[in-house]
Coordinates of C-alpha atoms and ligand atoms in Angstrom, one line a residue:
X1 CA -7.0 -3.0 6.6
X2 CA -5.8 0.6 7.4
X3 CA -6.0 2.4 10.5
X4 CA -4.9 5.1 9.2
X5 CA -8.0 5.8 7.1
X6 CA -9.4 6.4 10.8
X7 CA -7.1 8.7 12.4
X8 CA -8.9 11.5 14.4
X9 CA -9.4 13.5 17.4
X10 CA -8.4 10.5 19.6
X11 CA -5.5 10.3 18.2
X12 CA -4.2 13.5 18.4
X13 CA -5.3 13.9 22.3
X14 CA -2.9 11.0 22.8
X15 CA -0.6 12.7 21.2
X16 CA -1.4 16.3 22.4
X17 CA -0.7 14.5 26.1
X18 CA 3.1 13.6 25.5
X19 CA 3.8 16.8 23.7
X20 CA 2.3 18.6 27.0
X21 CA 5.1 16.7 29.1
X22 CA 7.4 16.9 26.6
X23 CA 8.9 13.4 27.7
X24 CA 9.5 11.3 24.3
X25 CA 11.0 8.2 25.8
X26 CA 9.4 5.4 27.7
X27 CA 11.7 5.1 30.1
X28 CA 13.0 7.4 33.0
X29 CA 12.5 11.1 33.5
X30 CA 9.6 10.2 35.6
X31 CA 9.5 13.7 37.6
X32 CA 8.6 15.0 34.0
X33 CA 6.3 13.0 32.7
X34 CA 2.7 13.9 35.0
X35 CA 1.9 10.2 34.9
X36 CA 2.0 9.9 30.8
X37 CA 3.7 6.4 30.2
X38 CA 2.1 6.0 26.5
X39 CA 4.5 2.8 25.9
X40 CA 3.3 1.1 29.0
X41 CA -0.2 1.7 28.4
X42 CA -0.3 0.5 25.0
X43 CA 0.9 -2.6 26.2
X44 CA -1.6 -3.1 28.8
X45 CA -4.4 -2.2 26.4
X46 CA -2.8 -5.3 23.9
X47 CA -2.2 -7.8 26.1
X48 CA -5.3 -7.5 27.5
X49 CA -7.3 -7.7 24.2
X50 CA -5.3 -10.5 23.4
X51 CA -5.4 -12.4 27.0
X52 CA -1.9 -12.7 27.2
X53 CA 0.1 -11.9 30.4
X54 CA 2.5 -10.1 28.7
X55 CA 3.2 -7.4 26.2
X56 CA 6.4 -6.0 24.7
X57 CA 5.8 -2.6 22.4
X58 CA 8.9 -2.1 19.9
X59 CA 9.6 -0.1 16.9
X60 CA 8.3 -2.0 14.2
X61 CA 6.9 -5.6 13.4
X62 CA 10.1 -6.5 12.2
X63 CA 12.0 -5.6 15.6
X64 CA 8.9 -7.3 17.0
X65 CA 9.9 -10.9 15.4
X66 CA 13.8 -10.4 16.1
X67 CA 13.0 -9.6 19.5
X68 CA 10.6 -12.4 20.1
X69 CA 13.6 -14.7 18.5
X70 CA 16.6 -13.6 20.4
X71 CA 14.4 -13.7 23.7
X72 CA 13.8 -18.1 23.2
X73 CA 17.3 -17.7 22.6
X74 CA 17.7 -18.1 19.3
X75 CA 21.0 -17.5 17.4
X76 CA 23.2 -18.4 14.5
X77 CA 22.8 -21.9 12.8
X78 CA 19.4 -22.8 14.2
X79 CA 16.9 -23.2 11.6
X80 CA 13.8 -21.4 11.6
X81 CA 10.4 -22.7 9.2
X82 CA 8.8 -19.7 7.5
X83 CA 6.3 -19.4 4.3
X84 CA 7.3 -19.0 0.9
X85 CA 4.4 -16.2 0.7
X86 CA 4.9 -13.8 3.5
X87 CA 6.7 -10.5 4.1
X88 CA 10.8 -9.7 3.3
X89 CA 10.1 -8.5 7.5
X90 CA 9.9 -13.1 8.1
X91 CA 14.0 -13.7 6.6
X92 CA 15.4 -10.2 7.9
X93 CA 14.5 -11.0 11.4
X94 CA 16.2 -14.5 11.7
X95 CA 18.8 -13.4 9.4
X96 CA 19.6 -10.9 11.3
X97 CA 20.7 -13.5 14.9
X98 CA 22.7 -15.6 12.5
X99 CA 19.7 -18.2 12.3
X100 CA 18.7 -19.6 9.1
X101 CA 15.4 -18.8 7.6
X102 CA 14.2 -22.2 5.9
X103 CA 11.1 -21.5 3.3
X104 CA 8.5 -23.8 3.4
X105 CA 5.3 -24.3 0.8
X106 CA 2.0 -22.7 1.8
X107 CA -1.5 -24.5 1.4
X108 CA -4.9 -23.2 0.2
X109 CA -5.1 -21.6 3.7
X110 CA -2.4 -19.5 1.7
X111 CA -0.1 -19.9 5.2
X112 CA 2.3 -22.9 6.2
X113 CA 1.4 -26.8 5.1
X114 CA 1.7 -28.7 8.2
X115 CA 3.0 -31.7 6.1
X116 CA 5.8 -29.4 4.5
X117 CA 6.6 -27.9 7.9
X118 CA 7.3 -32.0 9.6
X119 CA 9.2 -32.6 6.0
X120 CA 11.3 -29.8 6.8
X121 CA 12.5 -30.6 10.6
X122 CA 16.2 -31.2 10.6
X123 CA 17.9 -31.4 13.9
X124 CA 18.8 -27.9 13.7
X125 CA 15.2 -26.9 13.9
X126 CA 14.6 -24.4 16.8
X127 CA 11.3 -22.7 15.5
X128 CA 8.2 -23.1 13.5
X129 CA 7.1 -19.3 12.2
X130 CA 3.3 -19.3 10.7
X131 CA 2.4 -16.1 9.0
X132 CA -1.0 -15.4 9.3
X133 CA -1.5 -13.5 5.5
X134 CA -3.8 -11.1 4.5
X135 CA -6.3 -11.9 7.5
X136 CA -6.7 -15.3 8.1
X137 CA -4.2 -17.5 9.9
X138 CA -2.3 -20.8 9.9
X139 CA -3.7 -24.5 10.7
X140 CA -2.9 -23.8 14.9
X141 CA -4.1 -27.1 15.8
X142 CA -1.6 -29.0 13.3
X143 CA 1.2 -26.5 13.8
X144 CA 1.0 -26.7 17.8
X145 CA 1.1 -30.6 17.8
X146 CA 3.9 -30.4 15.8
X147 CA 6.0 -28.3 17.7
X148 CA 5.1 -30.1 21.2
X149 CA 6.0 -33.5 19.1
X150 CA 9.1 -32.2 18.1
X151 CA 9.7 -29.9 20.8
X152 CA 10.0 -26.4 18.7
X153 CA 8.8 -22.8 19.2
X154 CA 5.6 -21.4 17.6
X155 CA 6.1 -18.1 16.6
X156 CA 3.3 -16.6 15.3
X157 CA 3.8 -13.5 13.1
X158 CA -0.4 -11.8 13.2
X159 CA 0.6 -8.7 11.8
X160 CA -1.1 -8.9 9.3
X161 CA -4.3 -10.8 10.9
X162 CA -4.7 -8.8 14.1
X163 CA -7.9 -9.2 15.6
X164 CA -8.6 -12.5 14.4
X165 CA -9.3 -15.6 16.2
X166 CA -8.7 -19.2 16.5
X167 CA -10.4 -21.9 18.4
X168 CA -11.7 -18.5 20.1
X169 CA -8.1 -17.5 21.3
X170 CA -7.2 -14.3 19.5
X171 CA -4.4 -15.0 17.1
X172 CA -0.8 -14.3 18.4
X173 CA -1.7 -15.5 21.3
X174 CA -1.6 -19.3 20.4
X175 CA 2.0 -19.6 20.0
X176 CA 4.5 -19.7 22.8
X177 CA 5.0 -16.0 21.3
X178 CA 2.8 -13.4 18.9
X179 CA 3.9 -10.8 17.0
X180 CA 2.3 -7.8 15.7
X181 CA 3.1 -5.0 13.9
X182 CA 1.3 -1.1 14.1
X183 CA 3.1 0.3 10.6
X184 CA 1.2 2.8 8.5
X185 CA -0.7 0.6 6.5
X186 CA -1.7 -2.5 9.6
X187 CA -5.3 -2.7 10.5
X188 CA -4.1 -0.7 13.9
X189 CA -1.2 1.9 13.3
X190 CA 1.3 3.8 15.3
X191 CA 2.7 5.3 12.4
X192 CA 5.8 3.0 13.0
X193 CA 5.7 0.8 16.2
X194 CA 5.4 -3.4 17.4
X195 CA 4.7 -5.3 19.2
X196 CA 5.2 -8.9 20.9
X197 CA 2.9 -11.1 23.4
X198 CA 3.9 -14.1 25.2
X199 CA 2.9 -15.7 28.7
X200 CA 6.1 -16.9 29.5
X201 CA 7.7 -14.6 32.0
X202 CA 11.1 -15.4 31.0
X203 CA 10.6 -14.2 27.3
X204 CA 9.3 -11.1 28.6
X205 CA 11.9 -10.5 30.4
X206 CA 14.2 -10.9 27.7
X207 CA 12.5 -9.2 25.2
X208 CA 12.3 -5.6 27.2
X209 CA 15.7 -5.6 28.1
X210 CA 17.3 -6.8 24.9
X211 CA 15.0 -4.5 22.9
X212 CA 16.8 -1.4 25.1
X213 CA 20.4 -2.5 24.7
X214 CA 20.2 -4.9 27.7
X215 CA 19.2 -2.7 30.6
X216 CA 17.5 -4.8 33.4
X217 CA 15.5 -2.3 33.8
X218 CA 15.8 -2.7 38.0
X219 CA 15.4 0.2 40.6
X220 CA 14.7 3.9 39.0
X221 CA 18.5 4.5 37.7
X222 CA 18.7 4.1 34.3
X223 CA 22.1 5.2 34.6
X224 CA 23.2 2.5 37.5
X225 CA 20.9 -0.5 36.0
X226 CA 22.8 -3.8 35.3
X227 CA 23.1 -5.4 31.9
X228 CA 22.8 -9.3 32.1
X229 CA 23.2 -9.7 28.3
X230 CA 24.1 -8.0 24.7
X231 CA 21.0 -6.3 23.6
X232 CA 20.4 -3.1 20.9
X233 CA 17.8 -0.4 20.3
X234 CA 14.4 -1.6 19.2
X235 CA 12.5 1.4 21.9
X236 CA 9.3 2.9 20.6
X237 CA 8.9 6.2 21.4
X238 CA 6.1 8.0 23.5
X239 CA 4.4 9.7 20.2
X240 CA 4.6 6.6 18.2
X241 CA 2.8 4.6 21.8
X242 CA 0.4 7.4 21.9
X243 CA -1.3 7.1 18.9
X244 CA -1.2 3.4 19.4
X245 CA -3.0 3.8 22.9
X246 CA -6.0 5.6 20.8
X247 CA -5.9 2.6 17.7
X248 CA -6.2 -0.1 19.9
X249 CA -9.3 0.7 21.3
X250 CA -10.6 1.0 18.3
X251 CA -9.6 -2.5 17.0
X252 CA -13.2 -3.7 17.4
X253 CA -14.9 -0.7 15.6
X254 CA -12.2 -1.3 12.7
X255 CA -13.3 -5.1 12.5
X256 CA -16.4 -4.6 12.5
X257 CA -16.6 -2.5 9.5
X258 CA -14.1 -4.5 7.7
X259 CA -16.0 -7.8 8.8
X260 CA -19.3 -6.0 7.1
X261 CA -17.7 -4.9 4.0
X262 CA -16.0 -8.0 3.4
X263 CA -19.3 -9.9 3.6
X264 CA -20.9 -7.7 0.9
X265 CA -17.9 -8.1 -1.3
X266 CA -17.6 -12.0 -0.7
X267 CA -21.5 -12.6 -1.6
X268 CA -21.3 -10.7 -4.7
X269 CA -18.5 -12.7 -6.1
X270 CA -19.4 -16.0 -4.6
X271 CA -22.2 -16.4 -7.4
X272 CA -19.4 -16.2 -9.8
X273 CA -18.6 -19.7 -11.2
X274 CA -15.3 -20.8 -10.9
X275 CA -14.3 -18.5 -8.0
X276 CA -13.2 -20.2 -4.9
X277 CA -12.2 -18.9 -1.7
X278 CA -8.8 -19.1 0.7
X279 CA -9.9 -22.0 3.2
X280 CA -10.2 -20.8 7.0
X281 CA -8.6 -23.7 9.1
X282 CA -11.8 -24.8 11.4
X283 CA -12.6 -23.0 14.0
X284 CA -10.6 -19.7 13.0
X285 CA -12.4 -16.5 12.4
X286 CA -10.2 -13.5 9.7
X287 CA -9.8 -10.0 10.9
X288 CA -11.2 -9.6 7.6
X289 CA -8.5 -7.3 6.7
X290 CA -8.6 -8.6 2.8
X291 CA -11.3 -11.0 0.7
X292 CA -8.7 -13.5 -0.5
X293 CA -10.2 -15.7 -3.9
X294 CA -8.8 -18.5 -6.3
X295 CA -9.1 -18.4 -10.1
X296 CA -8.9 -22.0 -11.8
X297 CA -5.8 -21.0 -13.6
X298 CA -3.1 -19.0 -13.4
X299 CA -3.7 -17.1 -16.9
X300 CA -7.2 -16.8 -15.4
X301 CA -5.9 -15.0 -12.3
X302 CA -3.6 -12.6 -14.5
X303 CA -6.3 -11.8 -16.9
X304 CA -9.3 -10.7 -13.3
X305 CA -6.4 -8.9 -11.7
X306 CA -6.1 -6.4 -15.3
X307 CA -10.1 -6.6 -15.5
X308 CA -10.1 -5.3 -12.0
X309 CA -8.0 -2.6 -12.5
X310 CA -9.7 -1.9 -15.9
X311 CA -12.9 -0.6 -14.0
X312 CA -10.9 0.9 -11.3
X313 CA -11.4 -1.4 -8.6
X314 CA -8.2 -0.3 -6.8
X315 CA -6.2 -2.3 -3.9
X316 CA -6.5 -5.8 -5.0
X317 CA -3.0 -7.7 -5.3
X318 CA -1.7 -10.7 -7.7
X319 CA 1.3 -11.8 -5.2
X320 CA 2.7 -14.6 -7.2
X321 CA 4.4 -11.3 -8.9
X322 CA 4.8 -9.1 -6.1
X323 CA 8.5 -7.8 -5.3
X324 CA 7.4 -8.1 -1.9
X325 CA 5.9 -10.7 -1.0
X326 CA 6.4 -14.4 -2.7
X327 CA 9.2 -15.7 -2.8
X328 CA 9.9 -15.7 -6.8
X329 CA 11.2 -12.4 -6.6
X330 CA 13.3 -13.2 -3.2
X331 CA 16.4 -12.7 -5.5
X332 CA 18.7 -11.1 -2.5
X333 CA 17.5 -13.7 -0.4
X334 CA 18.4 -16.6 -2.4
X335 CA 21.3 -15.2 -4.0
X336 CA 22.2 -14.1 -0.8
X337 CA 23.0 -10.4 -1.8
X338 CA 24.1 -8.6 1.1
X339 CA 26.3 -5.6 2.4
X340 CA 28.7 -7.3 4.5
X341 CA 29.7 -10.9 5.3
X342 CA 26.9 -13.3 6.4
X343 CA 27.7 -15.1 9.7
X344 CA 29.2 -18.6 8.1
X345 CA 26.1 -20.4 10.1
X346 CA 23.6 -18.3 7.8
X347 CA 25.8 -18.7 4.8
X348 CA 25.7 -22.2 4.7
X349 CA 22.1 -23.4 5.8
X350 CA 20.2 -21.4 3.6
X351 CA 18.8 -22.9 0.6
X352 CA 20.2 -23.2 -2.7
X353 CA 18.4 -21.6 -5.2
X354 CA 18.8 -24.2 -7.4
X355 CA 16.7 -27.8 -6.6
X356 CA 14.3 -25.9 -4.5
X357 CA 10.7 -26.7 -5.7
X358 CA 7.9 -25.0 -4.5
X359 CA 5.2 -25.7 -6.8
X360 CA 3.0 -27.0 -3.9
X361 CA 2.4 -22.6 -3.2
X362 CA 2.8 -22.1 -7.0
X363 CA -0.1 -24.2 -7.5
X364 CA -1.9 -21.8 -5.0
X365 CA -0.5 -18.1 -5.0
X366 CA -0.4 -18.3 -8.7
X367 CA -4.4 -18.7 -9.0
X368 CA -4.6 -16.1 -5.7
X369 CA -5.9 -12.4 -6.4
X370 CA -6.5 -10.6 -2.4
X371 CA -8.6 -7.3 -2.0
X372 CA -8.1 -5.1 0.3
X373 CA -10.8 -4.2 2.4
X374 CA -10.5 -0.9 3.5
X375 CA -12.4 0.8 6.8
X376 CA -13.5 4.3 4.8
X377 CA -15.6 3.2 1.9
X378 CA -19.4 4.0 2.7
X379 CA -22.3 1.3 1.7
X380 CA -23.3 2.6 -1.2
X381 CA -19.5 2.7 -2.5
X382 CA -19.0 -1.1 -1.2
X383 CA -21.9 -2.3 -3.0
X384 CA -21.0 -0.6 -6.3
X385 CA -17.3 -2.1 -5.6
X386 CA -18.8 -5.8 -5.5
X387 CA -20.7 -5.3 -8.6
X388 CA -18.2 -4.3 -10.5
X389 CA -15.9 -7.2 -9.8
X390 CA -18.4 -9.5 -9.8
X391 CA -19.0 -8.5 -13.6
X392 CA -15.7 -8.2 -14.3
X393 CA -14.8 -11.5 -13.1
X394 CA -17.5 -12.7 -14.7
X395 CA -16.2 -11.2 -18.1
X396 CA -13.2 -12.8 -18.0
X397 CA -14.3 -16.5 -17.0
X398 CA -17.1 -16.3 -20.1
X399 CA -14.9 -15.4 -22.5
X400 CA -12.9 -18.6 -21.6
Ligands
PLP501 C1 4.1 -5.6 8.2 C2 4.6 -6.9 8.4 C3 5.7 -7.2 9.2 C4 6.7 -6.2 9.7 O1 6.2 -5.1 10.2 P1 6.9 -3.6 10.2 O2 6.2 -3.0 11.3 O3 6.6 -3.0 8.9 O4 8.3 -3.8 10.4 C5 6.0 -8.5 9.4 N1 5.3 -9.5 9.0 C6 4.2 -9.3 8.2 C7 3.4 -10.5 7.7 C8 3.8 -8.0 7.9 O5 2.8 -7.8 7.1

């Protein structure tokens, strides 16, 4: 999945360009800058990759899904549906309006169940958020019936799945908003940098000026501009944008060599008996960012994640005990651990730790080992990669 493996010479010219002018910011000090708006170029070069009319750059993923939030207008009390296997970035955004994050079981697609989603609806539901994990995305389809049935936001989070498709629109782009994230280890980096995509005008609007402290961003005064709401600092900066301006080009060259040394990895392990892979919802195509498998049992799954990094296969992740990532270990979540005061709309919609049963994702991310698939490894080292796990795996389901 990393762009950074892949950082070279375009990279740096991008770069090189903003240091020339000297101008770090993406807004003002246009008699400075000798026509270098890295920000604003990025998000032309994303939204039109993506085919969305809009494109809102920001400082990380995580400011990406706050920002995408507070511009529907969400805020404290409403509920928002999110995974139980997903990133800690999913609960900080929405906890941090005062809305409620409300976890909800994941399928074999290893992303939202569309029957757990509709079970969940309360009144207070303002927003479904599918998190397209480790490369492959949510059931759309399902997901976008509900939420015109019910009337909610889809909010898809693709950081992790950039680049992939569904129903041949490119993922983020399916919701009413997308977000993506360009951190150091995303398929396309800007060391730290976001970004969201929407075609709705008015969430566009929102999004740039809430994400720079509500300037309206009218006339060529930054000084004089008007500020029609709250808003804080979620700016990327021109070095951060320039280096994204050179990794977005390259999405298609990163995909490509992901998509081909996923394929070698997948058919070596396929012949293994007893493997079975993370479904693709019909008509979706991964980014290919990781080669996602199912043991039949949990003890199974342990023992082929050790045997993998017995032979030093490196980069592949049991998540059902990752601090990160599931949410068994959400501790300061569910005991809601926090520096200050929660807003009392937070504090009281979240879930209980106790009663909650998620044994639908158990069933799944306990029997789940992902691989990375990284962009630097040659043939030759690709090949010798899916022997060895094919063996190993093997190893471990014959002494059974
Ligand atoms: C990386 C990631 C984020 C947050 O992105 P940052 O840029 O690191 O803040 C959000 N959601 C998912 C699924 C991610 O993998």
């Amino acid at each position: 999945m990393p762009g950074f493996e892949l950082f070279g010479e375009l990279e740096k010219e991008q770069v090189q360009q903003v240091l020339d002018t000297g101008v770090l910011m993406r807004y003002g000090f246009d008699g400075l800058r000798n026509g270098q708006w890295k920000a604003k170029e990025l998000e032309a070069a994303v939204a039109q990759r993506m085919q969305t009319q809009y494109c809102h750059a920001m400082s990380s993923g995580t400011a990406a899904l706050t920002v995408a939030l507070a511009s529907a207008g969400i805020g404290a009390g409403d509920e928002v549906i999110m995974p139980t296997f997903t990133f800690v970035a999913s609960f900080e955004s929405i906890l941090a309006l005062g809305a409620v994050p409300i976890l909800v079981d994941v399928d074999d697609t290893l992303t939202l169940d569309p029957k757990a989603v509709q079970s969940a609806i309360t009144p207070k539901t303002k927003v479904v958020m599918p998190v397209h994990m480790c490369g492959s995305m949510a059931d759309l389809g399902a997901l976008r019936s509900l939420c015109d049935q019910y009337g909610l936001l889809l909010l898809e989070d693709a950081c992790q799945a950039i680049g992939g498709s569904y129903m041949g629109k490119p993922l983020g782009s399916i919701g009413d908003l997308g977000c993506f994230s360009f951190d150091y280890v995303k398929t396309i980096t800007c060391g730290e940098g976001g970004a969201l995509i929407t075609n709705k005008a008015e969430y566009y609007e929102n999004a740039h000026a809430y994400s720079d402290h509500g300037h309206d961003h009218k006339g060529n005064d930054r000084g004089a501009e008007g500020h029609p709401f709250l808003g804080y600092n979620y700016r990327i900066s021109e070095l951060n944008a320039a280096v994204g301006c050179a990794q977005i080009l390259r999405l298609d060259e990163f995909l490509e060599v992901q998509e081909r040394n996923y394929r070698i990895l997948r058919q070596a392990i396929h012949a293994v008996e007893g493997v079975t892979f993370r479904r693709v919802p019909e008509g979706g195509v991964e980014n290919y960012s990781f080669l996602n498998f199912f043991l039949p049992t949990e003890a199974m799954a342990r023992k082929v994640h050790k045997a993998l990094a017995d032979v030093g296969v490196d980069a592949c992740f049991y998540w059902y005990d990752n601090n990160w990532h599931y949410y068994r270990k959400w501790q300061h979540l569910l005991q809601q651990h926090t520096l200050g005061k929660l807003p009392n709309e937070a504090k009281q919609g979240l879930q209980k730790p106790h009663g909650l049963d998620f044994s639908a994702s158990d069933h799944w991310i306990g029997r789940t080992i992902s691989c990375l698939v990284k962009l630097g490894w040659s043939r030759a080292e690709v090949e010798t990669r899916a022997l060895q796990m094919a063996t190993a795996i093997k190893s471990v389901m014959e002494a059974q």
